[in-house]
Amino acid sequence: MSDVIKDLSELRLTYQKGELHEEQVDAHPHEQFLNWFNLALEAKLHEPYAMSLATANAQGRPHVRTVLLRGATEAGYDFYTNYDSQKGLDLAENPFAELLFYWPELERQVRVSGQVEKISEQESTDYYHKRPRDSQIAAHISTPQSGVIANREQLQQRFQALYDQVAEKDQLVKPEFWGGYRLQPDYYEFWQGRPNRLHDRLTYEKVEGFWKLQRLMP
């Protein structure tokens, strides 16, 4: 058994790769997000479109997991999942959620909060058919998502059975229980790491239809 680290207090880094000033950011938070997101893409970071999605059920119990951003417009930020997953169950009870993008190589993170709704069936179907065929099959057999399964072999057997069954079909039908959600932002926070833990934090909050920019204490 490896030794357990008992004291983490000395493990720290100094952030010094950037600054964030009010006069340098875009007036619209989505445009500012795109500016940073495109820089993350250009830097060839590992999956810069990966994001933590935080939801909570009606009792307020939180759940967080990593999902992939699959659309980003002024209308909102899209991701796809099984409607019967924990994500789907939470959002059916409490439609508010938050996204977190963390790009450690750039010493940046972005939080995006708002209300979530299902996207149209047509949009979900169009995206489903853009996915690799194996991913389409996996969506069919991974139900109920997060449900208990006896072992890995049983999952692989279910996959292979459907794979063989649809081998001659040109196109699969999207499962009714699978589709997309769109988070419609009303709050953003842009965080840039700075030396001495004096980090830059700028927020945009939607107030009466307009975006209000503010700086927060680190």
PDB file of C-alpha atoms in Angstrom:
ATOM      1  CA  MET A   1       0.000   0.000   0.000  1.00  0.00           C
ATOM      2  CA  SER A   2       1.365   3.402  -0.937  1.00  0.00           C
ATOM      3  CA  ASP A   3       1.960   6.005   1.730  1.00  0.00           C
ATOM      4  CA  VAL A   4      -0.934   8.358   2.372  1.00  0.00           C
ATOM      5  CA  ILE A   5      -0.196  12.060   1.952  1.00  0.00           C
ATOM      6  CA  LYS A   6      -1.067  13.557   5.314  1.00  0.00           C
ATOM      7  CA  ASP A   7      -0.250  17.213   4.702  1.00  0.00           C
ATOM      8  CA  LEU A   8      -1.283  18.969   1.491  1.00  0.00           C
ATOM      9  CA  SER A   9      -0.678  22.481   2.767  1.00  0.00           C
ATOM     10  CA  GLU A  10       2.611  22.881   0.892  1.00  0.00           C
ATOM     11  CA  LEU A  11       1.241  21.782  -2.479  1.00  0.00           C
ATOM     12  CA  ARG A  12       0.576  24.948  -4.447  1.00  0.00           C
ATOM     13  CA  LEU A  13       1.387  26.716  -7.688  1.00  0.00           C
ATOM     14  CA  THR A  14       1.923  30.363  -8.546  1.00  0.00           C
ATOM     15  CA  TYR A  15      -0.408  31.622 -11.265  1.00  0.00           C
ATOM     16  CA  GLN A  16       1.180  34.157 -13.583  1.00  0.00           C
ATOM     17  CA  LYS A  17       0.076  33.500 -17.157  1.00  0.00           C
ATOM     18  CA  GLY A  18      -2.492  36.240 -17.582  1.00  0.00           C
ATOM     19  CA  GLU A  19      -4.550  39.157 -16.362  1.00  0.00           C
ATOM     20  CA  LEU A  20      -8.211  40.069 -16.642  1.00  0.00           C
ATOM     21  CA  HIS A  21      -9.319  43.696 -16.792  1.00  0.00           C
ATOM     22  CA  GLU A  22     -12.763  45.199 -17.213  1.00  0.00           C
ATOM     23  CA  GLU A  23     -11.701  47.403 -20.125  1.00  0.00           C
ATOM     24  CA  GLN A  24     -10.361  44.387 -22.037  1.00  0.00           C
ATOM     25  CA  VAL A  25     -13.378  42.058 -21.924  1.00  0.00           C
ATOM     26  CA  ASP A  26     -16.299  41.970 -24.335  1.00  0.00           C
ATOM     27  CA  ALA A  27     -19.517  43.707 -23.321  1.00  0.00           C
ATOM     28  CA  HIS A  28     -21.434  40.472 -23.956  1.00  0.00           C
ATOM     29  CA  PRO A  29     -20.423  37.445 -21.859  1.00  0.00           C
ATOM     30  CA  HIS A  30     -21.058  34.921 -24.620  1.00  0.00           C
ATOM     31  CA  GLU A  31     -18.593  36.727 -26.875  1.00  0.00           C
ATOM     32  CA  GLN A  32     -16.085  36.784 -24.025  1.00  0.00           C
ATOM     33  CA  PHE A  33     -16.634  33.051 -23.555  1.00  0.00           C
ATOM     34  CA  LEU A  34     -16.009  32.433 -27.251  1.00  0.00           C
ATOM     35  CA  ASN A  35     -12.812  34.496 -27.082  1.00  0.00           C
ATOM     36  CA  TRP A  36     -11.447  32.316 -24.296  1.00  0.00           C
ATOM     37  CA  PHE A  37     -12.831  29.068 -25.721  1.00  0.00           C
ATOM     38  CA  ASN A  38     -11.220  29.680 -29.113  1.00  0.00           C
ATOM     39  CA  LEU A  39      -7.888  30.387 -27.420  1.00  0.00           C
ATOM     40  CA  ALA A  40      -8.225  27.068 -25.588  1.00  0.00           C
ATOM     41  CA  LEU A  41      -8.864  25.321 -28.905  1.00  0.00           C
ATOM     42  CA  GLU A  42      -5.909  27.054 -30.545  1.00  0.00           C
ATOM     43  CA  ALA A  43      -3.684  25.986 -27.648  1.00  0.00           C
ATOM     44  CA  LYS A  44      -4.696  22.379 -28.412  1.00  0.00           C
ATOM     45  CA  LEU A  45      -5.688  21.675 -24.828  1.00  0.00           C
ATOM     46  CA  HIS A  46      -7.049  18.231 -24.036  1.00  0.00           C
ATOM     47  CA  GLU A  47     -10.840  18.378 -24.552  1.00  0.00           C
ATOM     48  CA  PRO A  48     -11.345  22.081 -23.798  1.00  0.00           C
ATOM     49  CA  TYR A  49     -15.044  21.446 -24.515  1.00  0.00           C
ATOM     50  CA  ALA A  50     -15.286  19.162 -21.465  1.00  0.00           C
ATOM     51  CA  MET A  51     -17.265  20.826 -18.671  1.00  0.00           C
ATOM     52  CA  SER A  52     -18.466  19.990 -15.199  1.00  0.00           C
ATOM     53  CA  LEU A  53     -22.263  20.019 -14.972  1.00  0.00           C
ATOM     54  CA  ALA A  54     -23.762  20.605 -11.534  1.00  0.00           C
ATOM     55  CA  THR A  55     -27.431  19.799 -10.924  1.00  0.00           C
ATOM     56  CA  ALA A  56     -29.531  19.316  -7.810  1.00  0.00           C
ATOM     57  CA  ASN A  57     -32.757  17.445  -7.143  1.00  0.00           C
ATOM     58  CA  ALA A  58     -35.872  18.817  -5.462  1.00  0.00           C
ATOM     59  CA  GLN A  59     -34.361  18.116  -2.028  1.00  0.00           C
ATOM     60  CA  GLY A  60     -31.296  20.184  -2.899  1.00  0.00           C
ATOM     61  CA  ARG A  61     -28.902  17.219  -3.053  1.00  0.00           C
ATOM     62  CA  PRO A  62     -26.215  18.145  -5.599  1.00  0.00           C
ATOM     63  CA  HIS A  63     -24.712  15.966  -8.309  1.00  0.00           C
ATOM     64  CA  VAL A  64     -21.761  16.915 -10.509  1.00  0.00           C
ATOM     65  CA  ARG A  65     -20.147  15.156 -13.447  1.00  0.00           C
ATOM     66  CA  THR A  66     -18.150  15.908 -16.583  1.00  0.00           C
ATOM     67  CA  VAL A  67     -20.021  16.169 -19.889  1.00  0.00           C
ATOM     68  CA  LEU A  68     -19.127  17.531 -23.308  1.00  0.00           C
ATOM     69  CA  LEU A  69     -20.241  20.872 -24.736  1.00  0.00           C
ATOM     70  CA  ARG A  70     -21.951  20.185 -28.059  1.00  0.00           C
ATOM     71  CA  GLY A  71     -23.254  23.629 -28.987  1.00  0.00           C
ATOM     72  CA  ALA A  72     -22.557  27.201 -27.877  1.00  0.00           C
ATOM     73  CA  THR A  73     -24.635  30.130 -29.104  1.00  0.00           C
ATOM     74  CA  GLU A  74     -26.233  33.187 -27.544  1.00  0.00           C
ATOM     75  CA  ALA A  75     -29.297  30.998 -27.028  1.00  0.00           C
ATOM     76  CA  GLY A  76     -27.377  28.710 -24.710  1.00  0.00           C
ATOM     77  CA  TYR A  77     -24.977  25.833 -24.152  1.00  0.00           C
ATOM     78  CA  ASP A  78     -25.954  22.344 -25.310  1.00  0.00           C
ATOM     79  CA  PHE A  79     -25.193  18.862 -24.008  1.00  0.00           C
ATOM     80  CA  TYR A  80     -26.770  15.450 -24.622  1.00  0.00           C
ATOM     81  CA  THR A  81     -27.674  12.600 -22.322  1.00  0.00           C
ATOM     82  CA  ASN A  82     -30.221   9.980 -21.362  1.00  0.00           C
ATOM     83  CA  TYR A  83     -33.362  11.707 -20.077  1.00  0.00           C
ATOM     84  CA  ASP A  84     -33.628   9.009 -17.381  1.00  0.00           C
ATOM     85  CA  SER A  85     -30.099   9.667 -16.105  1.00  0.00           C
ATOM     86  CA  GLN A  86     -29.446  11.409 -12.805  1.00  0.00           C
ATOM     87  CA  LYS A  87     -28.957  14.608 -14.824  1.00  0.00           C
ATOM     88  CA  GLY A  88     -32.337  14.205 -16.452  1.00  0.00           C
ATOM     89  CA  LEU A  89     -34.099  13.329 -13.198  1.00  0.00           C
ATOM     90  CA  ASP A  90     -32.574  16.328 -11.430  1.00  0.00           C
ATOM     91  CA  LEU A  91     -33.478  18.724 -14.227  1.00  0.00           C
ATOM     92  CA  ALA A  92     -37.065  17.448 -14.288  1.00  0.00           C
ATOM     93  CA  GLU A  93     -37.362  18.441 -10.611  1.00  0.00           C
ATOM     94  CA  ASN A  94     -35.121  21.508 -10.591  1.00  0.00           C
ATOM     95  CA  PRO A  95     -34.367  23.119 -13.975  1.00  0.00           C
ATOM     96  CA  PHE A  96     -31.429  25.225 -12.776  1.00  0.00           C
ATOM     97  CA  ALA A  97     -27.825  24.122 -13.301  1.00  0.00           C
ATOM     98  CA  GLU A  98     -24.274  25.373 -13.607  1.00  0.00           C
ATOM     99  CA  LEU A  99     -21.407  24.604 -15.979  1.00  0.00           C
ATOM    100  CA  LEU A 100     -17.715  24.873 -15.154  1.00  0.00           C
ATOM    101  CA  PHE A 101     -14.969  24.996 -17.763  1.00  0.00           C
ATOM    102  CA  TYR A 102     -11.470  24.600 -16.299  1.00  0.00           C
ATOM    103  CA  TRP A 103      -8.394  25.145 -18.462  1.00  0.00           C
ATOM    104  CA  PRO A 104      -5.417  24.721 -16.090  1.00  0.00           C
ATOM    105  CA  GLU A 105      -2.818  25.225 -18.815  1.00  0.00           C
ATOM    106  CA  LEU A 106      -4.175  28.760 -19.258  1.00  0.00           C
ATOM    107  CA  GLU A 107      -4.877  29.210 -15.537  1.00  0.00           C
ATOM    108  CA  ARG A 108      -8.489  30.038 -16.376  1.00  0.00           C
ATOM    109  CA  GLN A 109     -11.957  28.866 -15.561  1.00  0.00           C
ATOM    110  CA  VAL A 110     -15.473  29.948 -16.529  1.00  0.00           C
ATOM    111  CA  ARG A 111     -18.712  29.345 -14.652  1.00  0.00           C
ATOM    112  CA  VAL A 112     -22.024  29.590 -16.522  1.00  0.00           C
ATOM    113  CA  SER A 113     -25.338  29.402 -14.626  1.00  0.00           C
ATOM    114  CA  GLY A 114     -28.927  29.409 -15.736  1.00  0.00           C
ATOM    115  CA  GLN A 115     -32.116  27.539 -16.452  1.00  0.00           C
ATOM    116  CA  VAL A 116     -32.077  24.368 -18.540  1.00  0.00           C
ATOM    117  CA  GLU A 117     -34.649  23.099 -21.001  1.00  0.00           C
ATOM    118  CA  LYS A 118     -34.785  20.258 -23.510  1.00  0.00           C
ATOM    119  CA  ILE A 119     -33.868  21.161 -27.060  1.00  0.00           C
ATOM    120  CA  SER A 120     -36.201  20.214 -29.894  1.00  0.00           C
ATOM    121  CA  GLU A 121     -36.640  16.589 -30.925  1.00  0.00           C
ATOM    122  CA  GLN A 122     -35.392  17.475 -34.411  1.00  0.00           C
ATOM    123  CA  GLU A 123     -32.175  19.010 -33.071  1.00  0.00           C
ATOM    124  CA  SER A 124     -31.602  15.942 -30.912  1.00  0.00           C
ATOM    125  CA  THR A 125     -32.225  13.618 -33.852  1.00  0.00           C
ATOM    126  CA  ASP A 126     -29.895  15.576 -36.128  1.00  0.00           C
ATOM    127  CA  TYR A 127     -27.099  15.433 -33.567  1.00  0.00           C
ATOM    128  CA  TYR A 128     -27.700  11.747 -32.810  1.00  0.00           C
ATOM    129  CA  HIS A 129     -27.100  10.855 -36.446  1.00  0.00           C
ATOM    130  CA  LYS A 130     -23.822  12.810 -36.468  1.00  0.00           C
ATOM    131  CA  ARG A 131     -22.432  10.581 -33.724  1.00  0.00           C
ATOM    132  CA  PRO A 132     -20.247   7.546 -34.499  1.00  0.00           C
ATOM    133  CA  ARG A 133     -22.358   4.435 -35.023  1.00  0.00           C
ATOM    134  CA  ASP A 134     -20.899   2.729 -31.949  1.00  0.00           C
ATOM    135  CA  SER A 135     -21.933   5.738 -29.851  1.00  0.00           C
ATOM    136  CA  GLN A 136     -25.449   5.517 -31.289  1.00  0.00           C
ATOM    137  CA  ILE A 137     -25.632   1.855 -30.290  1.00  0.00           C
ATOM    138  CA  ALA A 138     -24.263   2.639 -26.827  1.00  0.00           C
ATOM    139  CA  ALA A 139     -27.033   5.192 -26.302  1.00  0.00           C
ATOM    140  CA  HIS A 140     -29.619   2.491 -26.996  1.00  0.00           C
ATOM    141  CA  ILE A 141     -28.226  -0.142 -24.641  1.00  0.00           C
ATOM    142  CA  SER A 142     -27.058   2.091 -21.766  1.00  0.00           C
ATOM    143  CA  THR A 143     -30.439   2.302 -20.138  1.00  0.00           C
ATOM    144  CA  PRO A 144     -31.419   3.022 -17.534  1.00  0.00           C
ATOM    145  CA  GLN A 145     -28.273   5.149 -17.418  1.00  0.00           C
ATOM    146  CA  SER A 146     -26.561   4.793 -14.033  1.00  0.00           C
ATOM    147  CA  GLY A 147     -28.651   1.677 -13.409  1.00  0.00           C
ATOM    148  CA  VAL A 148     -26.943  -1.272 -11.728  1.00  0.00           C
ATOM    149  CA  ILE A 149     -25.520  -3.956 -14.015  1.00  0.00           C
ATOM    150  CA  ALA A 150     -24.039  -7.281 -12.921  1.00  0.00           C
ATOM    151  CA  ASN A 151     -20.688  -6.962 -14.673  1.00  0.00           C
ATOM    152  CA  ARG A 152     -18.777  -5.555 -17.639  1.00  0.00           C
ATOM    153  CA  GLU A 153     -19.412  -8.693 -19.688  1.00  0.00           C
ATOM    154  CA  GLN A 154     -23.169  -8.190 -19.523  1.00  0.00           C
ATOM    155  CA  LEU A 155     -22.788  -4.655 -20.862  1.00  0.00           C
ATOM    156  CA  GLN A 156     -20.554  -5.835 -23.701  1.00  0.00           C
ATOM    157  CA  GLN A 157     -23.004  -8.610 -24.556  1.00  0.00           C
ATOM    158  CA  ARG A 158     -25.862  -6.117 -24.809  1.00  0.00           C
ATOM    159  CA  PHE A 159     -23.758  -3.928 -27.070  1.00  0.00           C
ATOM    160  CA  GLN A 160     -22.742  -6.812 -29.339  1.00  0.00           C
ATOM    161  CA  ALA A 161     -26.305  -8.130 -29.589  1.00  0.00           C
ATOM    162  CA  LEU A 162     -27.634  -4.797 -30.852  1.00  0.00           C
ATOM    163  CA  TYR A 163     -24.557  -4.268 -33.030  1.00  0.00           C
ATOM    164  CA  ASP A 164     -25.298  -7.538 -34.828  1.00  0.00           C
ATOM    165  CA  GLN A 165     -29.036  -6.807 -34.999  1.00  0.00           C
ATOM    166  CA  VAL A 166     -28.602  -3.476 -36.795  1.00  0.00           C
ATOM    167  CA  ALA A 167     -25.596  -4.431 -38.922  1.00  0.00           C
ATOM    168  CA  GLU A 168     -27.608  -4.233 -42.169  1.00  0.00           C
ATOM    169  CA  LYS A 169     -29.376  -0.979 -41.315  1.00  0.00           C
ATOM    170  CA  ASP A 170     -28.158   2.261 -42.845  1.00  0.00           C
ATOM    171  CA  GLN A 171     -29.472   4.381 -39.996  1.00  0.00           C
ATOM    172  CA  LEU A 172     -30.579   3.827 -36.422  1.00  0.00           C
ATOM    173  CA  VAL A 173     -33.614   5.496 -34.880  1.00  0.00           C
ATOM    174  CA  LYS A 174     -32.789   7.834 -32.015  1.00  0.00           C
ATOM    175  CA  PRO A 175     -33.994   6.433 -28.684  1.00  0.00           C
ATOM    176  CA  GLU A 176     -36.964   8.334 -27.262  1.00  0.00           C
ATOM    177  CA  PHE A 177     -35.225   8.500 -23.887  1.00  0.00           C
ATOM    178  CA  TRP A 178     -32.131  10.263 -25.249  1.00  0.00           C
ATOM    179  CA  GLY A 179     -31.631  13.857 -26.361  1.00  0.00           C
ATOM    180  CA  GLY A 180     -30.280  17.298 -25.711  1.00  0.00           C
ATOM    181  CA  TYR A 181     -30.546  20.030 -23.109  1.00  0.00           C
ATOM    182  CA  ARG A 182     -29.716  23.719 -23.393  1.00  0.00           C
ATOM    183  CA  LEU A 183     -28.573  25.845 -20.476  1.00  0.00           C
ATOM    184  CA  GLN A 184     -29.751  29.426 -20.956  1.00  0.00           C
ATOM    185  CA  PRO A 185     -27.291  31.642 -19.063  1.00  0.00           C
ATOM    186  CA  ASP A 186     -28.189  34.418 -16.676  1.00  0.00           C
ATOM    187  CA  TYR A 187     -24.815  34.501 -14.899  1.00  0.00           C
ATOM    188  CA  TYR A 188     -21.150  34.084 -15.925  1.00  0.00           C
ATOM    189  CA  GLU A 189     -17.932  34.246 -13.954  1.00  0.00           C
ATOM    190  CA  PHE A 190     -14.539  34.516 -15.664  1.00  0.00           C
ATOM    191  CA  TRP A 191     -11.596  33.599 -13.447  1.00  0.00           C
ATOM    192  CA  GLN A 192      -7.938  34.247 -14.231  1.00  0.00           C
ATOM    193  CA  GLY A 193      -5.290  32.976 -11.843  1.00  0.00           C
ATOM    194  CA  ARG A 194      -2.884  35.656 -10.536  1.00  0.00           C
ATOM    195  CA  PRO A 195       0.157  35.680  -8.245  1.00  0.00           C
ATOM    196  CA  ASN A 196      -0.274  35.714  -4.449  1.00  0.00           C
ATOM    197  CA  ARG A 197      -3.817  34.355  -4.821  1.00  0.00           C
ATOM    198  CA  LEU A 198      -5.017  37.815  -5.881  1.00  0.00           C
ATOM    199  CA  HIS A 199      -7.011  36.241  -8.687  1.00  0.00           C
ATOM    200  CA  ASP A 200      -9.059  38.231 -11.195  1.00  0.00           C
ATOM    201  CA  ARG A 201     -12.782  37.426 -11.098  1.00  0.00           C
ATOM    202  CA  LEU A 202     -15.224  39.225 -13.388  1.00  0.00           C
ATOM    203  CA  THR A 203     -18.924  38.396 -13.411  1.00  0.00           C
ATOM    204  CA  TYR A 204     -21.768  39.158 -15.780  1.00  0.00           C
ATOM    205  CA  GLU A 205     -25.270  39.018 -14.341  1.00  0.00           C
ATOM    206  CA  LYS A 206     -28.432  39.530 -16.356  1.00  0.00           C
ATOM    207  CA  VAL A 207     -30.486  42.308 -14.770  1.00  0.00           C
ATOM    208  CA  GLU A 208     -33.704  43.435 -16.478  1.00  0.00           C
ATOM    209  CA  GLY A 209     -32.471  42.152 -19.820  1.00  0.00           C
ATOM    210  CA  PHE A 210     -29.001  43.730 -19.650  1.00  0.00           C
ATOM    211  CA  TRP A 211     -25.646  42.289 -18.637  1.00  0.00           C
ATOM    212  CA  LYS A 212     -24.082  43.892 -15.554  1.00  0.00           C
ATOM    213  CA  LEU A 213     -20.286  43.519 -15.259  1.00  0.00           C
ATOM    214  CA  GLN A 214     -18.708  43.421 -11.785  1.00  0.00           C
ATOM    215  CA  ARG A 215     -15.417  42.439 -10.176  1.00  0.00           C
ATOM    216  CA  LEU A 216     -15.372  40.063  -7.210  1.00  0.00           C
ATOM    217  CA  MET A 217     -12.874  39.710  -4.416  1.00  0.00           C
ATOM    218  CA  PRO A 218     -10.546  36.708  -4.982  1.00  0.00           C
TER     219      PRO A 218
END
